[in-house]
Short mmCIF file of C-alpha atoms in Angstrom, two decimals:
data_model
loop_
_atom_site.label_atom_id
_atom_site.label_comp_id
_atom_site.label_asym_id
_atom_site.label_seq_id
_atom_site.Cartn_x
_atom_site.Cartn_y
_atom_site.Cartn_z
CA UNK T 1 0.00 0.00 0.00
CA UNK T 2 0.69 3.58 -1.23
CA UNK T 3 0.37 6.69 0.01
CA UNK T 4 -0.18 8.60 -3.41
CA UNK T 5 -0.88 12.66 -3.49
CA UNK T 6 -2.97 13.31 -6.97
CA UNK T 7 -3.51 17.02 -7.97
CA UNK T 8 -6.20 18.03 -10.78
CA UNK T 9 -6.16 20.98 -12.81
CA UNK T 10 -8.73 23.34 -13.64
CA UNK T 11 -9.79 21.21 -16.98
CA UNK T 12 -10.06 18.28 -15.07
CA UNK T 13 -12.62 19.34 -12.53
CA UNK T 14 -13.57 21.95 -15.14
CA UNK T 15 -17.79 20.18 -15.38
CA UNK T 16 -20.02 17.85 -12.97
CA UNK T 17 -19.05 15.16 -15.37
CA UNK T 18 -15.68 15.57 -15.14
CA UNK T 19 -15.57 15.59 -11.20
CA UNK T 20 -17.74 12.60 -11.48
CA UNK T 21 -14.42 10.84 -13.70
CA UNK T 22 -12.27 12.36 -11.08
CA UNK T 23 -14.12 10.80 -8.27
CA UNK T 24 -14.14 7.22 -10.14
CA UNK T 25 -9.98 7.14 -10.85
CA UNK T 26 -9.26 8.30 -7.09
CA UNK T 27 -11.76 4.97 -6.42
CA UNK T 28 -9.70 3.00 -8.10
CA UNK T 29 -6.75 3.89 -6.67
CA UNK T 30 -8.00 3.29 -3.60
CA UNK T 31 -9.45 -0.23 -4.65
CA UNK T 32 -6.23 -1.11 -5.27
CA UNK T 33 -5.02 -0.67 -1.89
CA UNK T 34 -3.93 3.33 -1.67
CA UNK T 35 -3.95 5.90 0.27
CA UNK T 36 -4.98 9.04 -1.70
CA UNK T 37 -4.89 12.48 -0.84
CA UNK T 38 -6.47 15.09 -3.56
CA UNK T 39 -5.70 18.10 -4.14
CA UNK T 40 -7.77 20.51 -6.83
CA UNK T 41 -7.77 23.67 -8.41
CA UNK T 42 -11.10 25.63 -8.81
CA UNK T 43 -13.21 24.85 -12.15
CA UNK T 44 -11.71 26.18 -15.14
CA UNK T 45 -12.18 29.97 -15.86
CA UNK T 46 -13.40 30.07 -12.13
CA UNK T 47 -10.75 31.78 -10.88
CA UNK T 48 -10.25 34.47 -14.08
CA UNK T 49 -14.30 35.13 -13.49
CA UNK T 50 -13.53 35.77 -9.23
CA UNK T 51 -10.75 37.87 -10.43
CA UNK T 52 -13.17 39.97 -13.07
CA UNK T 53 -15.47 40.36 -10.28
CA UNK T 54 -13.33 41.92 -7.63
CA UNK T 55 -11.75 44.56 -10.50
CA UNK T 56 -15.11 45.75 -11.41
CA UNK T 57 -15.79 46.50 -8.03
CA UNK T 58 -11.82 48.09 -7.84
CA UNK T 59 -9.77 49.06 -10.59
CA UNK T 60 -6.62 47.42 -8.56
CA UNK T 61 -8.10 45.22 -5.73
CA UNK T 62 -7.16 45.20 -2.47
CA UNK T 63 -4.40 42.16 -1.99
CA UNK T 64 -5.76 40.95 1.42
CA UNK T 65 -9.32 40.90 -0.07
CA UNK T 66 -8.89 39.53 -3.54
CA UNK T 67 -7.31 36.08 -1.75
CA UNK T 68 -10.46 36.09 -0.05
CA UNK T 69 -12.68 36.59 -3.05
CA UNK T 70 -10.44 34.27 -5.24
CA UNK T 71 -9.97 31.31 -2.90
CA UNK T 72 -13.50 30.65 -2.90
CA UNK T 73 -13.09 28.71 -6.41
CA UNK T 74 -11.61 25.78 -4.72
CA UNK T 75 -13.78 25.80 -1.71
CA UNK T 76 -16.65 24.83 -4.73
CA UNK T 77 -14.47 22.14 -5.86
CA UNK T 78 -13.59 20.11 -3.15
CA UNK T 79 -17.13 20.06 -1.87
CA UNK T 80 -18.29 18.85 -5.25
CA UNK T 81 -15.68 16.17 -5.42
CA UNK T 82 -16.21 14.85 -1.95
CA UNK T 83 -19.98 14.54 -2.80
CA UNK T 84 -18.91 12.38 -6.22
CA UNK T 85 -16.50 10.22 -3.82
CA UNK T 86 -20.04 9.75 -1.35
CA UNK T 87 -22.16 9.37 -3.81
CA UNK T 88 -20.50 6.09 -5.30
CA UNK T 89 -20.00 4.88 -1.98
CA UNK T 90 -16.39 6.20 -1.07
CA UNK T 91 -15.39 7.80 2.24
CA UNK T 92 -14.23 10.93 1.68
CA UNK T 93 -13.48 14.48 3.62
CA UNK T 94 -12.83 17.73 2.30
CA UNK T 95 -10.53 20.51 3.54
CA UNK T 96 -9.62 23.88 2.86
CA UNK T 97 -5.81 25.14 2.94
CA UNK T 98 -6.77 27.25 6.22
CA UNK T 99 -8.16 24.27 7.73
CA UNK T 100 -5.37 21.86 6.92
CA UNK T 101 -3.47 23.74 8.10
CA UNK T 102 -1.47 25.40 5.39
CA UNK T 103 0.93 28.22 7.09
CA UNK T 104 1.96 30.86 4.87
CA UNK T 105 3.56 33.79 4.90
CA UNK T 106 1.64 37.32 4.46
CA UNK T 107 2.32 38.14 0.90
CA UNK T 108 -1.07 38.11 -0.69
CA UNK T 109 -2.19 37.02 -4.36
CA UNK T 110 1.82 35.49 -3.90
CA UNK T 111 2.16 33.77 -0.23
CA UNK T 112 4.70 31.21 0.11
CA UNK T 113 4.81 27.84 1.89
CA UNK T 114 5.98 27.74 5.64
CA UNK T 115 5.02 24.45 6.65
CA UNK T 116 1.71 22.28 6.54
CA UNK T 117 -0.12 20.15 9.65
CA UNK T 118 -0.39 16.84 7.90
CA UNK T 119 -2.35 15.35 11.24
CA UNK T 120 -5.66 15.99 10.35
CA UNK T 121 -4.75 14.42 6.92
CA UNK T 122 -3.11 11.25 8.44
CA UNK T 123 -6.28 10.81 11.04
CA UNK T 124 -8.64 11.12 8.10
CA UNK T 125 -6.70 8.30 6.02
CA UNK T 126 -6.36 5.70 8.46
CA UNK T 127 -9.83 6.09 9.28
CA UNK T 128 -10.14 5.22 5.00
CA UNK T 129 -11.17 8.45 3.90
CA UNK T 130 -9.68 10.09 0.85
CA UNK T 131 -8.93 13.77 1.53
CA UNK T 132 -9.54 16.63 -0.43
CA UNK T 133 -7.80 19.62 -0.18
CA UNK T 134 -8.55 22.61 -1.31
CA UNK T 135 -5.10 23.85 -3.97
CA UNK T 136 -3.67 27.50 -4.27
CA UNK T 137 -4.40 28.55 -0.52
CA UNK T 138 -3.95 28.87 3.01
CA UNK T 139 -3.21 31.00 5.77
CA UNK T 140 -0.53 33.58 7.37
CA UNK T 141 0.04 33.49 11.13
CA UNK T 142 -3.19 35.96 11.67
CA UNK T 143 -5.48 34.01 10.11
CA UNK T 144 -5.60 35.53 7.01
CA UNK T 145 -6.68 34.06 3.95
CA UNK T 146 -3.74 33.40 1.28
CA UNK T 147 -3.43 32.47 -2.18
CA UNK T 148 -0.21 31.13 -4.06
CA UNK T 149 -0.20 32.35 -6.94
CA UNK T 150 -1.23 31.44 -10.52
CA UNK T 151 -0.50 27.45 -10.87
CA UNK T 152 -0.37 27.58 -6.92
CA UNK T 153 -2.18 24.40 -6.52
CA UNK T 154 0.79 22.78 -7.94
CA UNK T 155 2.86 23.94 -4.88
CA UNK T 156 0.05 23.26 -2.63
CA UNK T 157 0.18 19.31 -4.32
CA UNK T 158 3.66 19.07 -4.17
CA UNK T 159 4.47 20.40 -0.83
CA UNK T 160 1.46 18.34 1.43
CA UNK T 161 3.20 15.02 -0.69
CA UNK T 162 6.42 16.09 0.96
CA UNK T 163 4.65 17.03 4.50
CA UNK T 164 2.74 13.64 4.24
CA UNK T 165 6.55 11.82 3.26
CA UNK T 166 4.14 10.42 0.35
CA UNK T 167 5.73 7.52 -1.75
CA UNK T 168 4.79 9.60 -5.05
CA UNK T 169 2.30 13.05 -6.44
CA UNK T 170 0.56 12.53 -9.40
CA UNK T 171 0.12 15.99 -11.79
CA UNK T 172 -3.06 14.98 -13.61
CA UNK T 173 -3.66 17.64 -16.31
CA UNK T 174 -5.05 18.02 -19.61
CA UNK T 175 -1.66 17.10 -21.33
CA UNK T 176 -0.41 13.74 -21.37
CA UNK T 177 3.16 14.57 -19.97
CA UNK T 178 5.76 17.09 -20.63
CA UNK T 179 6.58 17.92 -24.15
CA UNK T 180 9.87 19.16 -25.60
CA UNK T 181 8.24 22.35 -26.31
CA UNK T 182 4.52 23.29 -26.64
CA UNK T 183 2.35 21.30 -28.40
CA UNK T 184 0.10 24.06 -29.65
CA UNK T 185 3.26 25.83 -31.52
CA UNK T 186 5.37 23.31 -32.43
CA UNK T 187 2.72 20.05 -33.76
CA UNK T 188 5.67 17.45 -33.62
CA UNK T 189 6.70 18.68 -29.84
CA UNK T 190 7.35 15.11 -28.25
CA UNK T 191 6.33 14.03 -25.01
CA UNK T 192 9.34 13.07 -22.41
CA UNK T 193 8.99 9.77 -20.50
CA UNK T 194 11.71 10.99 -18.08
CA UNK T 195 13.15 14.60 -17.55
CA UNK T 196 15.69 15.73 -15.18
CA UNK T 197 14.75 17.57 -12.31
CA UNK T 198 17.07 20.29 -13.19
CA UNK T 199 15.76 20.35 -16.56
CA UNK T 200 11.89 20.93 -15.27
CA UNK T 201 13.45 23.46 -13.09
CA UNK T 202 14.51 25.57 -15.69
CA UNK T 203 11.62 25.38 -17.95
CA UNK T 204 9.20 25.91 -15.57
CA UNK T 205 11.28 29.17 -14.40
CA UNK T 206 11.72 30.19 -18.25
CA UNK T 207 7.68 29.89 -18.89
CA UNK T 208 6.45 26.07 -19.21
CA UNK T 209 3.19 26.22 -17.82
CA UNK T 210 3.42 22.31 -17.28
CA UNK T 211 4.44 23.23 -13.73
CA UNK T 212 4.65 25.98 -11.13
CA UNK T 213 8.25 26.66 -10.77
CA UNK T 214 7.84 26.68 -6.77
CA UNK T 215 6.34 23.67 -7.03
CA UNK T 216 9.27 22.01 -9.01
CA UNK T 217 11.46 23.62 -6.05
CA UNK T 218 9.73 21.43 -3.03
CA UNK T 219 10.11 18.03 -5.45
CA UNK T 220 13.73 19.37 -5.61
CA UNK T 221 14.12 20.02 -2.00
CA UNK T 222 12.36 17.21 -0.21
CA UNK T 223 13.65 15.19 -3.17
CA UNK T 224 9.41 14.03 -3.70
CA UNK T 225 8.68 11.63 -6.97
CA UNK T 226 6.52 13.24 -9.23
CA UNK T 227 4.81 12.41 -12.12
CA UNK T 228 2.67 15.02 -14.89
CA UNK T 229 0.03 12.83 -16.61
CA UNK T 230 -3.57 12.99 -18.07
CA UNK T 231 -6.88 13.38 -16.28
CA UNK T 232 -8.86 12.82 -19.67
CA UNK T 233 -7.88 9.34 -20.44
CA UNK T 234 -10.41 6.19 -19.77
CA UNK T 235 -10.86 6.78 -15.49
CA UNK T 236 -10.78 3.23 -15.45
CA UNK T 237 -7.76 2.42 -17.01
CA UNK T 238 -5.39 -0.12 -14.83
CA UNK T 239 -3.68 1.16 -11.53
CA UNK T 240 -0.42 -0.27 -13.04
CA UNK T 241 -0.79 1.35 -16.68
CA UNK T 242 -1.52 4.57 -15.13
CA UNK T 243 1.30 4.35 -12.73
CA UNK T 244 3.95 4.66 -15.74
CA UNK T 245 2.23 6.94 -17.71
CA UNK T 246 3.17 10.58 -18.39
CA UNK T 247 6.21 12.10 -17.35
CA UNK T 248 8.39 11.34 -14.20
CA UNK T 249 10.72 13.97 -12.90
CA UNK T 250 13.85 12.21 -12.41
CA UNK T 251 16.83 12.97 -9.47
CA UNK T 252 19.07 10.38 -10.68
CA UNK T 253 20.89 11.63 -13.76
CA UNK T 254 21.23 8.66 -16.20
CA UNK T 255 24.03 8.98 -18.48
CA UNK T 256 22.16 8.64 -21.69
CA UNK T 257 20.32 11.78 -20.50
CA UNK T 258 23.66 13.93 -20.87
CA UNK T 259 23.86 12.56 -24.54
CA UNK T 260 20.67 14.92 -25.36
CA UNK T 261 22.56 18.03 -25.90
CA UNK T 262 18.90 20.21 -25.82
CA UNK T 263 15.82 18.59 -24.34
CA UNK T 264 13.31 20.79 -24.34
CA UNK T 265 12.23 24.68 -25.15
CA UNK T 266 10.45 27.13 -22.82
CA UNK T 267 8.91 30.55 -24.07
CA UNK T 268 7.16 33.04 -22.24
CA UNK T 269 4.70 35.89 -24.12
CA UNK T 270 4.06 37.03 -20.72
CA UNK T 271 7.67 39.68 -20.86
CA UNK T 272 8.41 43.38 -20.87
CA UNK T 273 11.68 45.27 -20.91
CA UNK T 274 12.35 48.24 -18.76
CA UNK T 275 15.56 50.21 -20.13
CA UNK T 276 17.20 53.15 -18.22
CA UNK T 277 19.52 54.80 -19.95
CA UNK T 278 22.88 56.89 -19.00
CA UNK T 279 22.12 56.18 -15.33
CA UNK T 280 25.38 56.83 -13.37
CA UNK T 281 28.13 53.84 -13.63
CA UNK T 282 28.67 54.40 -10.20
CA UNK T 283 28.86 51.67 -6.97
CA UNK T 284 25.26 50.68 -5.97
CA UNK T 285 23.41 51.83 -8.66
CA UNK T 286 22.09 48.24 -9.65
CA UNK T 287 21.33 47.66 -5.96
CA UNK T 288 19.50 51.34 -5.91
CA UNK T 289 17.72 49.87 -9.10
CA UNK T 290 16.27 46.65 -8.54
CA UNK T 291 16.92 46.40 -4.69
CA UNK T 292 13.42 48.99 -4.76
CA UNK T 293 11.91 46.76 -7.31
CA UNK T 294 12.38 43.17 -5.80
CA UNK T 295 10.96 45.21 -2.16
CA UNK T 296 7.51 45.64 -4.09
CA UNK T 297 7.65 41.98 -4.64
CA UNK T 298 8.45 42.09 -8.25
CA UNK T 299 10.33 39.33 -10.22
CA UNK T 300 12.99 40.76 -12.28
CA UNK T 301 14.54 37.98 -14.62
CA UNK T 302 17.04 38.80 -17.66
CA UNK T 303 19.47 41.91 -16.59
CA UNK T 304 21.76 43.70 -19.15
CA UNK T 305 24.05 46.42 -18.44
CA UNK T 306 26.22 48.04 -21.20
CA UNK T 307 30.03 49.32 -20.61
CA UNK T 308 30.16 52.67 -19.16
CA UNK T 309 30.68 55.20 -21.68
CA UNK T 310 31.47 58.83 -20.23
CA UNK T 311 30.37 57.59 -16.45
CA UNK T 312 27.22 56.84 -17.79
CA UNK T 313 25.62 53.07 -18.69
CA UNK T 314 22.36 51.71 -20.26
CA UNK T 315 20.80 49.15 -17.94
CA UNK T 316 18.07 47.29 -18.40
CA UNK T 317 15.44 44.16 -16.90
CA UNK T 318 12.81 41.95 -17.92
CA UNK T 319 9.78 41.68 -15.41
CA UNK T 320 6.41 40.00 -15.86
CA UNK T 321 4.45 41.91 -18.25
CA UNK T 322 1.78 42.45 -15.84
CA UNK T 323 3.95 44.19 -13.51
CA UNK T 324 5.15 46.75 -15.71
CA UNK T 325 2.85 49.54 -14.57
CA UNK T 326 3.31 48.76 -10.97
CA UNK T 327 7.76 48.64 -11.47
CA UNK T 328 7.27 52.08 -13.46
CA UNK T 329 6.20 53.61 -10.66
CA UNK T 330 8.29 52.33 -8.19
CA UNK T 331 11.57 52.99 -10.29
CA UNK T 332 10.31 56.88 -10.74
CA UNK T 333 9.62 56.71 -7.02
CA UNK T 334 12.79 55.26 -5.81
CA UNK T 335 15.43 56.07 -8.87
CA UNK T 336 14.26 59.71 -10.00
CA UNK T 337 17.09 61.33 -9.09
CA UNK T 338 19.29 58.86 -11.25
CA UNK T 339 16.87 59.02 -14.10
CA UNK T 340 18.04 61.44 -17.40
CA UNK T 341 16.10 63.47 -19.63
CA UNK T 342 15.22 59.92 -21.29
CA UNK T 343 13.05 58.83 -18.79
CA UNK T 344 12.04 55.06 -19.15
CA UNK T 345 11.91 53.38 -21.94
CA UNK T 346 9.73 50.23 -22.17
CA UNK T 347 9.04 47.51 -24.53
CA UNK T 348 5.87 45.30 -23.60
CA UNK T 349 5.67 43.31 -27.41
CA UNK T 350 8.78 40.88 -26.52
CA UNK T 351 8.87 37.15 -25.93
CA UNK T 352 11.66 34.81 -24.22
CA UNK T 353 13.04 32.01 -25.51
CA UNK T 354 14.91 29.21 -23.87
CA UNK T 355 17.09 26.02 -24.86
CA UNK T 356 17.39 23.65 -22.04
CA UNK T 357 19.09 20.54 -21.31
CA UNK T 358 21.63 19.03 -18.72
CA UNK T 359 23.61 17.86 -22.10
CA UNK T 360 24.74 21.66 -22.79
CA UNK T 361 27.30 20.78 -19.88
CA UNK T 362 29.25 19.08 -21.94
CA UNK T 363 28.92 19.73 -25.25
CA UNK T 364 30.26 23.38 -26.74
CA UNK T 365 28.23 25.28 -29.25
CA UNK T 366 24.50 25.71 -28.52
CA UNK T 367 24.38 28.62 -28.04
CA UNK T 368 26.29 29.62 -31.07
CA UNK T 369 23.81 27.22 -33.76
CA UNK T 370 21.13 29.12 -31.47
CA UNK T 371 21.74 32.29 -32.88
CA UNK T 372 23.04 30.78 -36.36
CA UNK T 373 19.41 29.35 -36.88
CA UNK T 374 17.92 32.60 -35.68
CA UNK T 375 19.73 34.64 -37.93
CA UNK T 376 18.61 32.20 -40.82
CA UNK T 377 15.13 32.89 -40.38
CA UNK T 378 16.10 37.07 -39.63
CA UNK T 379 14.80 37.22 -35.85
CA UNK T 380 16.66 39.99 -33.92
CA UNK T 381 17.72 39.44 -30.76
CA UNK T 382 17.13 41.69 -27.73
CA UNK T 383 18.99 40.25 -24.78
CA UNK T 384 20.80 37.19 -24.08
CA UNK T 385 21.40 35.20 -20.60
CA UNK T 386 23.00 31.98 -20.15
CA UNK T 387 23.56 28.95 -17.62
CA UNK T 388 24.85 26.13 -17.23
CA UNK T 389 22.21 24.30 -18.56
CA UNK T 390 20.21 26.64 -20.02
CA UNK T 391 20.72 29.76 -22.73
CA UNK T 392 17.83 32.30 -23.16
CA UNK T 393 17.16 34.71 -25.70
CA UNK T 394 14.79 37.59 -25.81
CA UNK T 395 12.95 38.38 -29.50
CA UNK T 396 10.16 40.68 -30.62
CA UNK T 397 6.98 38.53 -29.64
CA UNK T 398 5.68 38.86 -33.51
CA UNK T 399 8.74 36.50 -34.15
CA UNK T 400 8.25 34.16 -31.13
CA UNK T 401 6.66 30.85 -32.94
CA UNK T 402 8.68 31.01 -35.93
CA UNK T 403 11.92 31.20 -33.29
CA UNK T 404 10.52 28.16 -31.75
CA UNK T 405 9.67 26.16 -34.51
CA UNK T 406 13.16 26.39 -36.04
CA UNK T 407 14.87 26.10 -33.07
CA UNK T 408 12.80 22.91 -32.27
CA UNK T 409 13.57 21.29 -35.55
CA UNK T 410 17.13 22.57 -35.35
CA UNK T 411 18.23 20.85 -32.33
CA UNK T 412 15.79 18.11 -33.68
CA UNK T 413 13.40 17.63 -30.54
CA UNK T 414 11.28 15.96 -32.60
CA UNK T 415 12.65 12.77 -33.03
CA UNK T 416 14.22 9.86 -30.64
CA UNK T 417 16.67 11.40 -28.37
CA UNK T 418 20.37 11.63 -29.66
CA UNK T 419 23.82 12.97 -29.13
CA UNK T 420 24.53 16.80 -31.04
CA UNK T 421 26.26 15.89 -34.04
#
């Protein structure tokens, strides 16, 4: 016997029919002799309608109340899929994060994970329930209500399977796995049986939206086995079938893996580029910059800053394209007196694009056939960052699919898995 987490998406659960599916594959499992903790997301589009609500009633809600409002979409859920478990004569309780209890820190719409009560959840199973748990929420050390984030319940999955020591979590999605690049670009993309864990790190950091990136952190940290499968196969299919389907996250680097030179490519449409140029070249100023930025909770991800020409230097930073308005204001707050005639110059059409794979370790060159094939097809590139693993481009968004496509065929992703020639 197993102690399995399984976390549905917003698809899955997304009608009464589909809850009804969802109730009869955690049935099974349990049939077969499992423990099974659920965790869900709210219905999909739920959440974007809560969300719609609260900014017709305020232009920019209130953080504390808008975790309130958009919690809520779970609450539904888990109440609806605890019915489905009762009504086919299954055992089951349901939970919100608060009530779990799911400690988080106090920054709203964003919280983060401080540690989870997994009593309650232990009681319930030995007593042959199957718990539901409400994904994307808990609370700070108030009482507050908190939300994760977008993707949240993820991290909410993830982190009760490493609280609960559970012997694997189970992604179920609307996707059959994780695919070398996005299926709805690129039509060959080809679904991974096995990816590194430092590869999924990296993609889901550069813009996969497979997986939250926190919640590719806890299976990093408390070293948890997950797997990213389908929800919308046959709910009956065999325990055992099921069980190696998908994609598993991998800790153990196999050395065929480091023969794959690139195994997958991210892309985000979600970017913007804040320049500020001739700021003074002086000691601090990047600290003055984006120390004021990352205090308003703001992710800043690709930085660029030119040589120094006449004591003065061009720097600029990516951020989330929804946070563009709210980093404006914080940079003509905080950096005015830096700032030259110029002002701030922004660019919110760009796209990021990312070649990943443990294999670029070893093997020279990626980087450079990256930019050959780009400049084959005439795509500009903006900025450049690179890791060890990893190197990421930024183009105009208008050229984002063709970039993809060609680098995708390039590296050829869409066939068996072999060495860079």
């Amino acid at each position: 016997m197993a102690l399995i987490v399984q976390k549905y998406g917003g698809t899955s659960v997304g009608s009464v029919e589909r809850i009804k599916n969802v109730a009869r594959r955690i049935a099974k499992w349990q049939n077969a002799g499992h423990q099974v903790v659920v965790v869900v997301s709210a219905m999909s589009g739920e959440t974007n309608r809560l969300i719609g609500l609260a900014k017709e009633i305020q232009k920019n809600p209130d953080p504390r109340e808008l975790d309130v409002v958009a919690s809520t979409g779970e609450q539904v859920t888990i109440g609806l899929l605890s019915m489905a478990l009762k009504a086919i004569g299954k055992k089951a309780k349901s939970y919100t994060g608060p009530q779990v209890k799911v400690l988080t820190d106090s920054a709203f719409t964003k919280a983060r994970i401080k540690e989870i009560d997994a009593h309650r959840i232990l009681s319930d199973l030995e007593e042959g329930n199957a718990v539901i748990v409400a994904g994307f929420q808990g609370c700070d050390e108030e009482g507050n209500i908190t939300t994760l984030g977008r993707g949240g319940s993820d991290t909410s999955a993830v982190a009760i399977a490493a609280a609960l020591k559970a012997d694997e979590c189970l992604i179920f999605t609307d996707v059959d796995g994780i695919y070398t690049t996005d299926p709805r670009v690129v039509s060959d993309a080809r679904r991974m049986d096995v990816v590194a864990f430092e590869e999924i790190l990296e993609m889901a950091s550069l813009g996969s939206k497979v997986l939250q990136i926190r919640s590719v952190e806890f299976a990093g940290k408390y070293k948890v086995p997950t797997r990213v499968l389908s929800s919308l196969t046959d709910p009956d299919i065999p325990v055992e079938e099921e069980a190696n389907s998908g994609t598993l996250i991998t800790f153990e680097e196999d050395p065929k893996m480091e023969k794959v030179v690139v195994s997958g490519i991210a892309f985000s449409r979600d970017e913007a580029k804040i320049t500020l140029p001739h700021v003074p070249d002086i000691p601090g100023i990047a600290y003055k910059i984006l120390g004021s930025v990352a205090e308003a909770n703001i992710e800043v991800d690709m930085i660029v800053q030119n040589a120094a020409k006449n004591g003065l230097t061009d720097f600029s930073f990516t951020v989330n394209r929804n946070d563009l308005d709210k980093a404006i204001r914080v940079i003509e707050s905080e950096v005015s007196p830096y700032l030259e005639e110029d002002g701030i110059l922004t660019d919110a059409s760009i796209a990021k694009i990312s070649c990943v794979g443990i294999g670029m370790r070893s093997h020279a060159g990626v980087a450079a056939k990256m930019f050959k094939v780009l400049a084959e097809e005439n795509i500009n590139i903006k900025m450049i960052s690179t890791s060890e693993i990893r190197t990421s481009i930024v183009v105009d968004e208008k050229d984002m699919e063709l970039a993809v496509r060609a680098l995708h065929k390039a590296f050829g992703l869409d066939k068996a898995p072999t060495a860079m020639e």
